[in-house]
Short mmCIF file of C-alpha atoms in Angstrom, two decimals:
data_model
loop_
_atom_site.label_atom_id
_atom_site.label_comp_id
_atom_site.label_asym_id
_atom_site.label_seq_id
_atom_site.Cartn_x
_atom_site.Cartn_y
_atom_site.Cartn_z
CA UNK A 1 -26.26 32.86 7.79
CA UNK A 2 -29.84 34.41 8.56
CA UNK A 3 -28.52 36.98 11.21
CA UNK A 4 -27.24 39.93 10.11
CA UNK A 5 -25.96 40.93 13.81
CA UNK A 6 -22.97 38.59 12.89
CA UNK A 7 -22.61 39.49 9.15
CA UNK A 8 -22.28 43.05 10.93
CA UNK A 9 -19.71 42.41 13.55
CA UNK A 10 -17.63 39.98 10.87
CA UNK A 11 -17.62 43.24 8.30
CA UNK A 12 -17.00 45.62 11.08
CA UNK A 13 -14.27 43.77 12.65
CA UNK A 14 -12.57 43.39 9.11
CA UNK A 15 -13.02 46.57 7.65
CA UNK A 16 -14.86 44.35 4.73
CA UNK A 17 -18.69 45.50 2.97
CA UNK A 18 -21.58 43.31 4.35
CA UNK A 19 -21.72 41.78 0.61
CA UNK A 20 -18.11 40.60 0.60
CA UNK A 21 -18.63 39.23 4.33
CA UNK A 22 -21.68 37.73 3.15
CA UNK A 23 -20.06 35.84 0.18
CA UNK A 24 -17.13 34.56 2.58
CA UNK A 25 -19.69 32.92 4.78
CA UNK A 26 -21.26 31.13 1.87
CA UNK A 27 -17.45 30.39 1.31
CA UNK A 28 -16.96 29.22 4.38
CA UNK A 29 -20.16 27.10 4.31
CA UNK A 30 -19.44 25.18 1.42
CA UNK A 31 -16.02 24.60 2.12
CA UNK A 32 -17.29 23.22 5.91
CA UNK A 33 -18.92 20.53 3.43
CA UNK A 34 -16.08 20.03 1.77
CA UNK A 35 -14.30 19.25 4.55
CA UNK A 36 -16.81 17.05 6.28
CA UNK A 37 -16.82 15.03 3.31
CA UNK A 38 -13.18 14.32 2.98
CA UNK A 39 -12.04 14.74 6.54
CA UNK A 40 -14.85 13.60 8.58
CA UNK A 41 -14.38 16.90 11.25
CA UNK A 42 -13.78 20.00 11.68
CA UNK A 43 -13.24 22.36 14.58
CA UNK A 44 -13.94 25.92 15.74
CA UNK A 45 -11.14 27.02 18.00
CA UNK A 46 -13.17 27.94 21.64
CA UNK A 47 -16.23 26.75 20.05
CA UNK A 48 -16.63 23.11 19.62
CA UNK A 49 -15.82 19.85 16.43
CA UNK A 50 -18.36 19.59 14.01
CA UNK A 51 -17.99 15.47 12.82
CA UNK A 52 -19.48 13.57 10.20
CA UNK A 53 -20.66 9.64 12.01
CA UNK A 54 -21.12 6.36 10.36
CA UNK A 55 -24.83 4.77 11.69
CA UNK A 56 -24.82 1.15 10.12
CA UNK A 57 -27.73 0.00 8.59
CA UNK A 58 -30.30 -3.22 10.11
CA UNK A 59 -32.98 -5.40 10.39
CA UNK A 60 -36.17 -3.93 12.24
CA UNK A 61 -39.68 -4.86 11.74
CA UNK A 62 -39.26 -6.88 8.68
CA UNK A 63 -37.16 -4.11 7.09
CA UNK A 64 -33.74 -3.51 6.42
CA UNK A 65 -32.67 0.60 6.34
CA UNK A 66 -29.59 1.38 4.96
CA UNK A 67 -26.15 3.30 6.49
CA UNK A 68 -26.43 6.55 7.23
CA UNK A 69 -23.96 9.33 8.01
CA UNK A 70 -24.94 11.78 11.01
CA UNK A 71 -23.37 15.36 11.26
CA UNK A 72 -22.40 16.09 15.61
CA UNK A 73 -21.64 19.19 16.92
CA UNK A 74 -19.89 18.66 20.19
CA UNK A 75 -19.34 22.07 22.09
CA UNK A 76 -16.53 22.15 23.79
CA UNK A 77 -13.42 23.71 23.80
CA UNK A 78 -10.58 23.19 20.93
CA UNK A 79 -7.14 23.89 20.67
CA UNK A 80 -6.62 23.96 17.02
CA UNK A 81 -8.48 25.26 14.71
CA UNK A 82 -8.57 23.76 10.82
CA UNK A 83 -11.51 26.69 10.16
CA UNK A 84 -8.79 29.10 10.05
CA UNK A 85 -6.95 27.04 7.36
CA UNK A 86 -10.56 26.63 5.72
CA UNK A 87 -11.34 30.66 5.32
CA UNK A 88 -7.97 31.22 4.36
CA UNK A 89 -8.21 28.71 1.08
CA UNK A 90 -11.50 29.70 0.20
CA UNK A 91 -11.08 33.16 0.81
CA UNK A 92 -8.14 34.02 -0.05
CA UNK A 93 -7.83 36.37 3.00
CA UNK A 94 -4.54 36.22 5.08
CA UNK A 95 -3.83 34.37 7.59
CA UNK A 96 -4.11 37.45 10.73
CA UNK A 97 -7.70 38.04 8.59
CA UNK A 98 -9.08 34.63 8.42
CA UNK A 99 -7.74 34.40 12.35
CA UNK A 100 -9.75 37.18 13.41
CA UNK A 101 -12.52 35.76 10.96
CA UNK A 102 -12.83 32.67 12.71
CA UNK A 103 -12.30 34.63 16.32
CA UNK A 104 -15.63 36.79 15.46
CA UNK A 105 -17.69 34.02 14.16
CA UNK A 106 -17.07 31.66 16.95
CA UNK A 107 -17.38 34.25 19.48
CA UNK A 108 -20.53 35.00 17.82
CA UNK A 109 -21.93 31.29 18.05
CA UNK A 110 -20.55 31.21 21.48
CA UNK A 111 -21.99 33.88 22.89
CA UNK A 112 -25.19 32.43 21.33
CA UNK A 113 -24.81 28.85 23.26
CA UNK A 114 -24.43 30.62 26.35
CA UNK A 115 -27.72 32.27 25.96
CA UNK A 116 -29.38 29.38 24.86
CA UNK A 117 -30.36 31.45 21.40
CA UNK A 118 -31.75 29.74 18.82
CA UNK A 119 -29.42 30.33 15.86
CA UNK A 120 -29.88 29.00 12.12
CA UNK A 121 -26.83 28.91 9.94
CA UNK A 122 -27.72 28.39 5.81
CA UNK A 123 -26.15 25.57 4.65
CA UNK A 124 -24.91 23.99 8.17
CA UNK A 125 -27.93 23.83 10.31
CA UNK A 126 -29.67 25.06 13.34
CA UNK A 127 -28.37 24.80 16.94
CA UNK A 128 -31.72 25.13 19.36
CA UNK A 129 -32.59 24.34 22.80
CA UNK A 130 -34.81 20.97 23.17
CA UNK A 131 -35.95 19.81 26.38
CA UNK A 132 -33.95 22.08 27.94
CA UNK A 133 -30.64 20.74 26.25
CA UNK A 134 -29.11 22.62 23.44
CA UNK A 135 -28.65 20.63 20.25
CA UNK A 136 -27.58 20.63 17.15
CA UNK A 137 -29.50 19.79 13.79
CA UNK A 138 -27.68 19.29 10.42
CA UNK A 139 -30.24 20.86 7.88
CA UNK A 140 -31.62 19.07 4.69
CA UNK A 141 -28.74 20.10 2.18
CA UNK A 142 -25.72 19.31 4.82
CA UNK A 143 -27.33 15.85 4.99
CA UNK A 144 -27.82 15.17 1.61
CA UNK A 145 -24.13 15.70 1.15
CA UNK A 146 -22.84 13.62 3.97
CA UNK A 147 -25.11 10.74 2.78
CA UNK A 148 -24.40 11.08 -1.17
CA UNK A 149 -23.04 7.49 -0.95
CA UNK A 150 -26.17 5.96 0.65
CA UNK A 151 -28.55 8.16 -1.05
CA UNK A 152 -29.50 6.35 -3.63
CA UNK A 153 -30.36 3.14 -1.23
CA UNK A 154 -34.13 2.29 -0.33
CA UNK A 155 -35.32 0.95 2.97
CA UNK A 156 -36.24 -2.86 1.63
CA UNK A 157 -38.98 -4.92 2.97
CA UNK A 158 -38.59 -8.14 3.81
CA UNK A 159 -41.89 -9.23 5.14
CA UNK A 160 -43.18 -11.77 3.03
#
């Protein structure tokens, strides 16, 4: 994650060194991928479902695209909360730790919707206000995973 405010609040909050905080966001980041793959979603309690979407492929001007997998955020609120479960695997922290984990860090991305903040997370993507809208965009390396079944497909042409 490129802002430190939340590294900060995350290390003060659990009485953990910015490095260790640091290293259970990448955690946390790579096991969101993880999760996507296999599950197709995952939610932030208070904060919103992150879900993986199937975009079949077609015919348009003489070519033919292949699938493609899409990553949503919808923000809204959620009762449960498989994040917590998340942090705790990869982590290793307990369960009242990767609780108040997941608490900060949505909190944090909360209170960052509600001011319309621009905010880029490494490895997930960047949520940014367009046209007045706030949206989310998966970044290249979340993609690439989500798609590592259709990767390897070319956009044919099939104009004579």
């Amino acid at each position: 994650m490129k802002n430190d405010l939340c590294i900060s609040r995350l290390a003060e909050t659990l009485g953990l060194d910015h490095a260790t905080v640091r290293r259970y966001l990448e955690l946390f980041v790579s096991g969101l991928g993880e999760e996507l793959l296999e599950r197709r979603s995952i939610c932030l309690k208070g904060l919103g479902l992150f879900e993986v979407r199937h975009l079949s492929g077609g015919y348009r001007n003489g070519q033919w695209f292949p699938p493609v997998r899409s990553i949503v955020f919808s923000s809204r609120s959620i009762a449960g909360s498989s994040a917590r479960a998340l942090i705790e695997r990869k982590t290793g922290l307990s369960p009242r730790e990767a609780a108040l984990f997941i608490k900060v860090l949505s909190g944090f991305l909360r209170d960052a919707l509600r001011a319309r903040q621009d905010l880029v997370v490494d490895g997930i993507g960047a949520f940014r206000t367009v046209d007045g809208k706030y949206c989310f965009t998966a970044d290249r390396t979340m993609k690439e995973l989500v798609n590592q079944a259709y990767g390897h497909l070319p956009v044919l042409d099939l104009r004579s």
